[in-house]
Amino acid sequence: MSNKLRSKLSLPVIISIILHGILIIVLGYQFIPDDNGENYGSINGNSIDAIMIDPSVMTEQYQRQLQAQVNQEKANQQRQEQLDKQVKELAEKAEAEKAAAEKAAAEKAAAEKAAAEKAAAEKAAAEKAAAEKAAAEKAAAEKAAAEKAAAEKAAAEKAAAEKAAAEKAAAEKAAAEKAAAEKAAAEKAAAEKAAAEKAAAEKAAAEKAAAEKAAAEKAAAEKAAAEKAAAAKRAEQAKKDKALNDLLGGLTSGSPDVSGGAASRRGVSDGELNKYRSLVQNAISNKFINPQNLYRGKTCTLQIQIAPDGLLLNVTSKGGDADLCREALAATKLAVIPKPSSKLYNEVKTMTIDFQPK
């Protein structure tokens, strides 16, 4: 900066020196006599012409020269002042430029300092972030290692469990094969035993068939006697039905006359009667419980009285297995008896059913 200022100051000084030199030369030139003037003499050969000088002219000329010199000095002074002013302005400009340069340098230094501080802060932040990232990666690696160890442990336990299960399955298979062999041997023995029992059963069946035949003949005779007794019983039941109809307000009126049974069943076929009886038996069977076919082959005779809409009025047991009859009576009371048709009602309002569990 100082070198630049010196170079700017040397130029005005040089210009000032040159201008002063020119001024001195001009002033000196004005004092040189003019050979062409009229006031000077001429030299012709050896003669010298005398020249007369008018003092007033000299005085006037001197005054003109003095005035010119004053004007010149004044002009020089003005030029010097102008040069000084320019030098001052240049100096002030140099000072301003120096101040601006120093300010720019200070601002630049401040900016560089701020940039350095910012770079240092960013570097610290980057180092912190790198440290945090390294810590996170380390934690993730440790977590992955722990998970891997847990997975390997679980896989080992699973393999051990599968091995134990396979050994257990093999043992169970061997036991099952042994049991199957023993079962096959037992079945073979049972088959042989069953064959022997079958032969004995066939023999017993033949004997039983002969006994049943004799029993059937006896039962036929007993049935004929029972039918005769039933006829008398139906006549008595007709009287009871009449009394019951009177008691129920005529709901069961029109009971069939035993002596005139054919006339009362006018328009009703045996097929229709059997179909309705079958429906009633099914209704009772739906409510009957026969665990393990306990009552297979057993029979209970039920006498059932119903209203025209199928409502159960009364049910009684008329013979058969006592246990079966007890259960059949209970099932009948729970059963939903189907409604008979109007033409069928007189035939079924009091019916007798030989109930056999299915």
CSV table of C-alpha atoms in Angstrom, one decimal:
chain,number,residue,atom,x,y,z
A,1,MET,CA,0.0,0.0,0.0
A,2,SER,CA,2.9,2.5,0.9
A,3,ASN,CA,4.7,1.8,-2.3
A,4,LYS,CA,1.6,2.5,-4.3
A,5,LEU,CA,1.0,5.8,-2.4
A,6,ARG,CA,4.7,6.8,-3.1
A,7,SER,CA,4.3,6.1,-6.8
A,8,LYS,CA,1.1,8.3,-6.8
A,9,LEU,CA,2.8,11.2,-5.0
A,10,SER,CA,6.0,11.2,-7.1
A,11,LEU,CA,4.1,11.9,-10.3
A,12,PRO,CA,2.6,15.3,-9.1
A,13,VAL,CA,6.0,16.3,-7.8
A,14,ILE,CA,7.7,15.6,-11.1
A,15,ILE,CA,5.0,17.5,-13.0
A,16,SER,CA,5.4,20.5,-10.6
A,17,ILE,CA,9.2,20.5,-11.1
A,18,ILE,CA,8.8,20.4,-14.9
A,19,LEU,CA,6.3,23.3,-14.8
A,20,HIS,CA,8.6,25.4,-12.6
A,21,GLY,CA,11.5,24.7,-15.0
A,22,ILE,CA,9.4,25.9,-18.0
A,23,LEU,CA,8.4,29.0,-16.1
A,24,ILE,CA,12.0,30.0,-15.3
A,25,ILE,CA,13.0,29.5,-19.0
A,26,VAL,CA,10.1,31.7,-20.1
A,27,LEU,CA,11.0,34.4,-17.7
A,28,GLY,CA,14.7,34.2,-18.7
A,29,TYR,CA,13.8,34.4,-22.4
A,30,GLN,CA,11.9,37.6,-21.8
A,31,PHE,CA,15.0,39.4,-20.6
A,32,ILE,CA,17.0,38.5,-23.7
A,33,PRO,CA,17.4,41.7,-26.1
A,34,ASP,CA,15.5,41.6,-29.4
A,35,ASP,CA,18.0,42.1,-32.3
A,36,ASN,CA,15.1,43.1,-34.6
A,37,GLY,CA,13.8,46.0,-32.5
A,38,GLU,CA,14.0,49.5,-33.7
A,39,ASN,CA,15.7,50.7,-30.5
A,40,TYR,CA,18.8,48.7,-31.3
A,41,GLY,CA,21.5,49.8,-33.6
A,42,SER,CA,23.0,47.9,-36.5
A,43,ILE,CA,26.6,47.0,-37.2
A,44,ASN,CA,27.7,47.9,-40.7
A,45,GLY,CA,31.3,47.1,-41.2
A,46,ASN,CA,33.4,48.9,-38.7
A,47,SER,CA,30.7,51.3,-37.7
A,48,ILE,CA,28.4,50.9,-34.8
A,49,ASP,CA,25.1,52.7,-35.0
A,50,ALA,CA,24.1,54.2,-31.6
A,51,ILE,CA,20.7,53.4,-30.4
A,52,MET,CA,18.8,55.7,-28.3
A,53,ILE,CA,16.7,54.2,-25.6
A,54,ASP,CA,13.7,56.0,-24.3
A,55,PRO,CA,13.5,55.7,-20.5
A,56,SER,CA,9.7,55.8,-20.6
A,57,VAL,CA,9.7,53.0,-23.1
A,58,MET,CA,12.0,51.0,-20.9
A,59,THR,CA,9.9,51.7,-17.9
A,60,GLU,CA,6.7,50.7,-19.7
A,61,GLN,CA,8.5,47.6,-21.0
A,62,TYR,CA,9.7,46.8,-17.5
A,63,GLN,CA,6.3,47.2,-16.1
A,64,ARG,CA,4.9,45.0,-18.8
A,65,GLN,CA,7.5,42.4,-18.0
A,66,LEU,CA,6.9,42.8,-14.3
A,67,GLN,CA,3.2,42.5,-14.8
A,68,ALA,CA,3.7,39.5,-17.0
A,69,GLN,CA,6.0,38.0,-14.4
A,70,VAL,CA,3.4,38.7,-11.7
A,71,ASN,CA,0.7,37.2,-13.9
A,72,GLN,CA,2.9,34.2,-14.6
A,73,GLU,CA,3.7,33.8,-10.9
A,74,LYS,CA,0.1,34.1,-10.1
A,75,ALA,CA,-0.7,31.5,-12.7
A,76,ASN,CA,2.1,29.3,-11.5
A,77,GLN,CA,0.8,29.8,-7.9
A,78,GLN,CA,-2.7,28.8,-9.1
A,79,ARG,CA,-1.3,25.8,-10.9
A,80,GLN,CA,0.7,25.0,-7.8
A,81,GLU,CA,-2.4,25.3,-5.7
A,82,GLN,CA,-4.2,23.1,-8.1
A,83,LEU,CA,-1.4,20.7,-8.1
A,84,ASP,CA,-1.3,20.8,-4.3
A,85,LYS,CA,-5.1,20.3,-4.3
A,86,GLN,CA,-4.7,17.3,-6.6
A,87,VAL,CA,-1.9,16.0,-4.5
A,88,LYS,CA,-4.1,16.4,-1.4
A,89,GLU,CA,-7.0,14.8,-3.1
A,90,LEU,CA,-4.7,12.0,-4.2
A,91,ALA,CA,-3.5,11.6,-0.7
A,92,GLU,CA,-7.0,11.7,0.7
A,93,LYS,CA,-8.0,9.2,-1.9
A,94,ALA,CA,-5.0,7.0,-1.1
A,95,GLU,CA,-6.0,7.3,2.6
A,96,ALA,CA,-9.6,6.4,1.8
A,97,GLU,CA,-8.4,3.5,-0.4
A,98,LYS,CA,-6.0,2.5,2.4
A,99,ALA,CA,-8.9,2.6,5.0
A,100,ALA,CA,-11.2,0.8,2.6
A,101,ALA,CA,-8.4,-1.8,2.0
A,102,GLU,CA,-7.8,-2.1,5.7
A,103,LYS,CA,-11.6,-2.4,6.3
A,104,ALA,CA,-11.8,-5.0,3.5
A,105,ALA,CA,-8.8,-6.8,5.0
A,106,ALA,CA,-10.5,-6.7,8.4
A,107,GLU,CA,-13.8,-7.9,6.9
A,108,LYS,CA,-11.9,-10.6,5.0
A,109,ALA,CA,-10.1,-11.6,8.2
A,110,ALA,CA,-13.4,-11.7,10.1
A,111,ALA,CA,-15.0,-13.7,7.3
A,112,GLU,CA,-12.0,-16.0,7.2
A,113,LYS,CA,-12.2,-16.3,11.0
A,114,ALA,CA,-16.0,-17.0,10.8
A,115,ALA,CA,-15.4,-19.5,8.0
A,116,ALA,CA,-12.7,-21.1,10.0
A,117,GLU,CA,-15.0,-21.2,13.1
A,118,LYS,CA,-17.8,-22.5,10.9
A,119,ALA,CA,-15.5,-25.2,9.4
A,120,ALA,CA,-14.3,-26.1,12.9
A,121,ALA,CA,-18.0,-26.4,14.1
A,122,GLU,CA,-18.9,-28.4,11.0
A,123,LYS,CA,-15.9,-30.6,11.6
A,124,ALA,CA,-16.8,-31.1,15.2
A,125,ALA,CA,-20.4,-31.9,14.2
A,126,ALA,CA,-19.2,-34.3,11.5
A,127,GLU,CA,-16.8,-36.0,14.1
A,128,LYS,CA,-19.7,-36.2,16.6
A,129,ALA,CA,-22.0,-37.6,13.9
A,130,ALA,CA,-19.3,-40.1,12.9
A,131,ALA,CA,-18.9,-41.1,16.5
A,132,GLU,CA,-22.6,-41.5,17.0
A,133,LYS,CA,-22.8,-43.5,13.7
A,134,ALA,CA,-20.0,-45.7,14.8
A,135,ALA,CA,-21.7,-46.2,18.2
A,136,ALA,CA,-25.0,-47.0,16.4
A,137,GLU,CA,-23.3,-49.4,14.1
A,138,LYS,CA,-21.5,-51.1,17.0
A,139,ALA,CA,-24.8,-51.4,18.9
A,140,ALA,CA,-26.5,-52.8,15.7
A,141,ALA,CA,-23.6,-55.3,15.3
A,142,GLU,CA,-23.9,-56.4,18.9
A,143,LYS,CA,-27.6,-56.7,18.5
A,144,ALA,CA,-27.2,-58.7,15.3
A,145,ALA,CA,-24.7,-61.0,17.0
A,146,ALA,CA,-27.0,-61.5,20.0
A,147,GLU,CA,-29.9,-62.3,17.6
A,148,LYS,CA,-27.7,-64.6,15.6
A,149,ALA,CA,-26.7,-66.4,18.8
A,150,ALA,CA,-30.3,-66.7,19.9
A,151,ALA,CA,-31.3,-68.0,16.5
A,152,GLU,CA,-28.5,-70.6,16.6
A,153,LYS,CA,-29.6,-71.6,20.1
A,154,ALA,CA,-33.2,-71.9,19.0
A,155,ALA,CA,-32.2,-73.9,16.0
A,156,ALA,CA,-30.1,-76.2,18.2
A,157,GLU,CA,-33.0,-76.7,20.6
A,158,LYS,CA,-35.4,-77.3,17.7
A,159,ALA,CA,-33.0,-79.9,16.2
A,160,ALA,CA,-32.8,-81.6,19.6
A,161,ALA,CA,-36.5,-81.5,20.0
A,162,GLU,CA,-37.0,-82.9,16.4
A,163,LYS,CA,-34.5,-85.6,17.2
A,164,ALA,CA,-36.3,-86.5,20.4
A,165,ALA,CA,-39.6,-86.5,18.6
A,166,ALA,CA,-38.2,-88.7,15.8
A,167,GLU,CA,-36.8,-91.2,18.4
A,168,LYS,CA,-40.1,-91.1,20.2
A,169,ALA,CA,-42.0,-91.7,16.9
A,170,ALA,CA,-39.7,-94.6,16.1
A,171,ALA,CA,-40.3,-96.1,19.6
A,172,GLU,CA,-44.1,-95.6,19.2
A,173,LYS,CA,-43.9,-97.1,15.7
A,174,ALA,CA,-42.1,-100.1,17.0
A,175,ALA,CA,-44.6,-100.4,19.9
A,176,ALA,CA,-47.5,-100.0,17.4
A,177,GLU,CA,-46.0,-102.7,15.1
A,178,LYS,CA,-45.6,-105.0,18.1
A,179,ALA,CA,-49.2,-104.3,19.2
A,180,ALA,CA,-50.4,-104.9,15.7
A,181,ALA,CA,-48.7,-108.2,15.6
A,182,GLU,CA,-50.2,-109.1,19.0
A,183,LYS,CA,-53.6,-107.9,17.8
A,184,ALA,CA,-53.3,-110.0,14.6
A,185,ALA,CA,-52.5,-113.0,16.7
A,186,ALA,CA,-55.4,-112.3,19.0
A,187,GLU,CA,-57.8,-111.7,16.1
A,188,LYS,CA,-56.7,-115.0,14.6
A,189,ALA,CA,-57.3,-116.7,17.9
A,190,ALA,CA,-60.7,-114.9,18.2
A,191,ALA,CA,-61.6,-115.9,14.6
A,192,GLU,CA,-60.9,-119.5,15.4
A,193,LYS,CA,-62.9,-119.1,18.6
A,194,ALA,CA,-65.7,-117.4,16.7
A,195,ALA,CA,-65.8,-120.2,14.2
A,196,ALA,CA,-66.2,-122.7,17.0
A,197,GLU,CA,-68.8,-120.5,18.7
A,198,LYS,CA,-70.6,-120.1,15.3
A,199,ALA,CA,-70.8,-123.8,14.9
A,200,ALA,CA,-72.1,-124.1,18.4
A,201,ALA,CA,-74.5,-121.2,17.8
A,202,GLU,CA,-75.8,-122.7,14.6
A,203,LYS,CA,-76.5,-125.9,16.5
A,204,ALA,CA,-78.2,-123.9,19.3
A,205,ALA,CA,-80.1,-121.9,16.7
A,206,ALA,CA,-81.5,-125.1,15.2
A,207,GLU,CA,-82.5,-126.2,18.6
A,208,LYS,CA,-84.0,-122.7,19.3
A,209,ALA,CA,-85.9,-122.7,16.0
A,210,ALA,CA,-87.5,-125.9,17.0
A,211,ALA,CA,-88.3,-124.5,20.4
A,212,GLU,CA,-89.6,-121.3,18.8
A,213,LYS,CA,-91.8,-123.2,16.5
A,214,ALA,CA,-93.3,-124.9,19.4
A,215,ALA,CA,-93.6,-121.6,21.2
A,216,ALA,CA,-95.2,-120.0,18.1
A,217,GLU,CA,-97.8,-122.7,18.0
A,218,LYS,CA,-98.5,-122.1,21.7
A,219,ALA,CA,-98.5,-118.3,21.1
A,220,ALA,CA,-101.1,-118.7,18.3
A,221,ALA,CA,-103.3,-120.5,20.6
A,222,GLU,CA,-102.8,-117.9,23.3
A,223,LYS,CA,-103.3,-115.1,20.7
A,224,ALA,CA,-106.7,-116.5,19.7
A,225,ALA,CA,-107.6,-116.5,23.4
A,226,ALA,CA,-106.2,-113.0,23.8
A,227,GLU,CA,-108.2,-111.7,20.8
A,228,LYS,CA,-111.3,-113.0,22.3
A,229,ALA,CA,-110.5,-111.3,25.6
A,230,ALA,CA,-109.6,-108.1,23.7
A,231,ALA,CA,-113.0,-108.1,22.0
A,232,ALA,CA,-114.6,-108.1,25.4
A,233,LYS,CA,-112.2,-105.5,26.6
A,234,ARG,CA,-113.0,-103.2,23.6
A,235,ALA,CA,-116.7,-103.4,24.4
A,236,GLU,CA,-115.9,-102.3,27.9
A,237,GLN,CA,-113.6,-99.6,26.6
A,238,ALA,CA,-116.4,-98.3,24.3
A,239,LYS,CA,-118.5,-97.7,27.4
A,240,LYS,CA,-115.6,-95.9,29.0
A,241,ASP,CA,-115.1,-93.8,25.9
A,242,LYS,CA,-118.7,-92.8,25.9
A,243,ALA,CA,-118.4,-91.7,29.5
A,244,LEU,CA,-115.1,-89.8,28.7
A,245,ASN,CA,-116.8,-88.1,25.7
A,246,ASP,CA,-119.6,-86.9,28.0
A,247,LEU,CA,-116.9,-85.6,30.4
A,248,LEU,CA,-114.9,-83.7,27.7
A,249,GLY,CA,-118.0,-82.1,26.2
A,250,GLY,CA,-118.3,-84.4,23.2
A,251,LEU,CA,-114.7,-84.0,21.9
A,252,THR,CA,-114.4,-87.7,21.5
A,253,SER,CA,-118.0,-88.3,20.5
A,254,GLY,CA,-118.8,-90.7,17.7
A,255,SER,CA,-116.6,-93.5,19.0
A,256,PRO,CA,-116.9,-96.6,16.9
A,257,ASP,CA,-119.4,-99.2,17.8
A,258,VAL,CA,-117.7,-102.5,18.4
A,259,SER,CA,-120.5,-104.4,16.9
A,260,GLY,CA,-120.7,-101.9,14.0
A,261,GLY,CA,-117.0,-101.4,13.4
A,262,ALA,CA,-117.2,-101.9,9.7
A,263,ALA,CA,-119.8,-99.2,9.4
A,264,SER,CA,-117.8,-96.7,11.5
A,265,ARG,CA,-114.7,-97.1,9.3
A,266,ARG,CA,-116.6,-96.2,6.2
A,267,GLY,CA,-114.2,-94.4,3.9
A,268,VAL,CA,-111.0,-95.1,5.9
A,269,SER,CA,-108.6,-97.8,4.6
A,270,ASP,CA,-106.3,-100.0,6.7
A,271,GLY,CA,-103.4,-98.4,4.9
A,272,GLU,CA,-104.3,-94.9,6.2
A,273,LEU,CA,-104.7,-96.3,9.7
A,274,ASN,CA,-101.3,-98.0,9.6
A,275,LYS,CA,-99.7,-94.9,8.1
A,276,TYR,CA,-101.0,-92.7,11.0
A,277,ARG,CA,-100.0,-95.3,13.6
A,278,SER,CA,-96.5,-95.3,12.1
A,279,LEU,CA,-96.4,-91.5,12.4
A,280,VAL,CA,-97.4,-91.8,16.1
A,281,GLN,CA,-94.7,-94.4,16.7
A,282,ASN,CA,-92.1,-92.2,15.1
A,283,ALA,CA,-93.2,-89.2,17.2
A,284,ILE,CA,-92.7,-91.3,20.4
A,285,SER,CA,-89.4,-92.8,19.1
A,286,ASN,CA,-88.1,-89.2,18.6
A,287,LYS,CA,-88.4,-88.6,22.3
A,288,PHE,CA,-87.4,-92.1,23.4
A,289,ILE,CA,-83.9,-92.7,24.7
A,290,ASN,CA,-82.5,-96.2,24.1
A,291,PRO,CA,-78.9,-96.2,25.4
A,292,GLN,CA,-76.7,-98.9,23.8
A,293,ASN,CA,-79.9,-100.6,22.4
A,294,LEU,CA,-80.8,-101.6,26.0
A,295,TYR,CA,-84.4,-102.4,24.9
A,296,ARG,CA,-83.7,-104.0,21.6
A,297,GLY,CA,-86.3,-106.7,20.9
A,298,LYS,CA,-88.6,-105.7,23.7
A,299,THR,CA,-92.2,-104.5,23.3
A,300,CYS,CA,-94.7,-102.3,25.3
A,301,THR,CA,-98.4,-102.0,24.4
A,302,LEU,CA,-99.6,-98.4,24.8
A,303,GLN,CA,-103.2,-97.2,24.7
A,304,ILE,CA,-103.3,-93.6,23.6
A,305,GLN,CA,-106.3,-91.1,23.6
A,306,ILE,CA,-106.0,-87.9,21.6
A,307,ALA,CA,-108.1,-84.8,20.8
A,308,PRO,CA,-109.0,-83.9,17.2
A,309,ASP,CA,-106.0,-81.6,17.0
A,310,GLY,CA,-103.6,-84.4,18.1
A,311,LEU,CA,-103.3,-83.2,21.7
A,312,LEU,CA,-102.5,-86.1,24.0
A,313,LEU,CA,-105.4,-86.7,26.5
A,314,ASN,CA,-104.2,-89.9,28.1
A,315,VAL,CA,-101.7,-92.8,27.7
A,316,THR,CA,-101.6,-96.0,29.7
A,317,SER,CA,-99.5,-99.2,29.5
A,318,LYS,CA,-101.4,-102.4,28.6
A,319,GLY,CA,-98.6,-104.8,29.0
A,320,GLY,CA,-95.0,-105.5,28.0
A,321,ASP,CA,-91.5,-105.0,29.5
A,322,ALA,CA,-92.0,-102.9,32.6
A,323,ASP,CA,-88.8,-100.8,32.2
A,324,LEU,CA,-89.6,-100.2,28.5
A,325,CYS,CA,-93.2,-99.2,29.3
A,326,ARG,CA,-92.0,-96.7,31.9
A,327,GLU,CA,-89.7,-95.1,29.4
A,328,ALA,CA,-92.3,-95.3,26.6
A,329,LEU,CA,-94.9,-93.6,28.7
A,330,ALA,CA,-92.5,-90.7,29.5
A,331,ALA,CA,-91.6,-90.4,25.8
A,332,THR,CA,-95.2,-90.4,24.7
A,333,LYS,CA,-96.0,-87.5,27.1
A,334,LEU,CA,-93.2,-85.5,25.5
A,335,ALA,CA,-94.0,-86.5,21.9
A,336,VAL,CA,-95.8,-84.2,19.5
A,337,ILE,CA,-98.7,-86.4,18.2
A,338,PRO,CA,-99.6,-85.5,14.5
A,339,LYS,CA,-103.1,-84.1,13.9
A,340,PRO,CA,-105.3,-86.7,12.2
A,341,SER,CA,-107.7,-85.9,9.4
A,342,SER,CA,-111.3,-85.4,10.3
A,343,LYS,CA,-112.4,-88.7,8.7
A,344,LEU,CA,-109.6,-90.6,10.4
A,345,TYR,CA,-110.1,-89.1,13.9
A,346,ASN,CA,-112.9,-91.5,15.0
A,347,GLU,CA,-110.6,-94.5,14.2
A,348,VAL,CA,-107.6,-93.2,16.1
A,349,LYS,CA,-108.9,-91.0,18.9
A,350,THR,CA,-108.3,-94.1,21.1
A,351,MET,CA,-105.6,-96.3,19.6
A,352,THR,CA,-103.5,-99.2,20.8
A,353,ILE,CA,-99.8,-99.3,19.7
A,354,ASP,CA,-97.3,-102.1,20.2
A,355,PHE,CA,-94.2,-99.9,20.7
A,356,GLN,CA,-90.8,-101.2,19.9
A,357,PRO,CA,-87.7,-98.9,20.2
A,358,LYS,CA,-85.7,-98.5,17.1
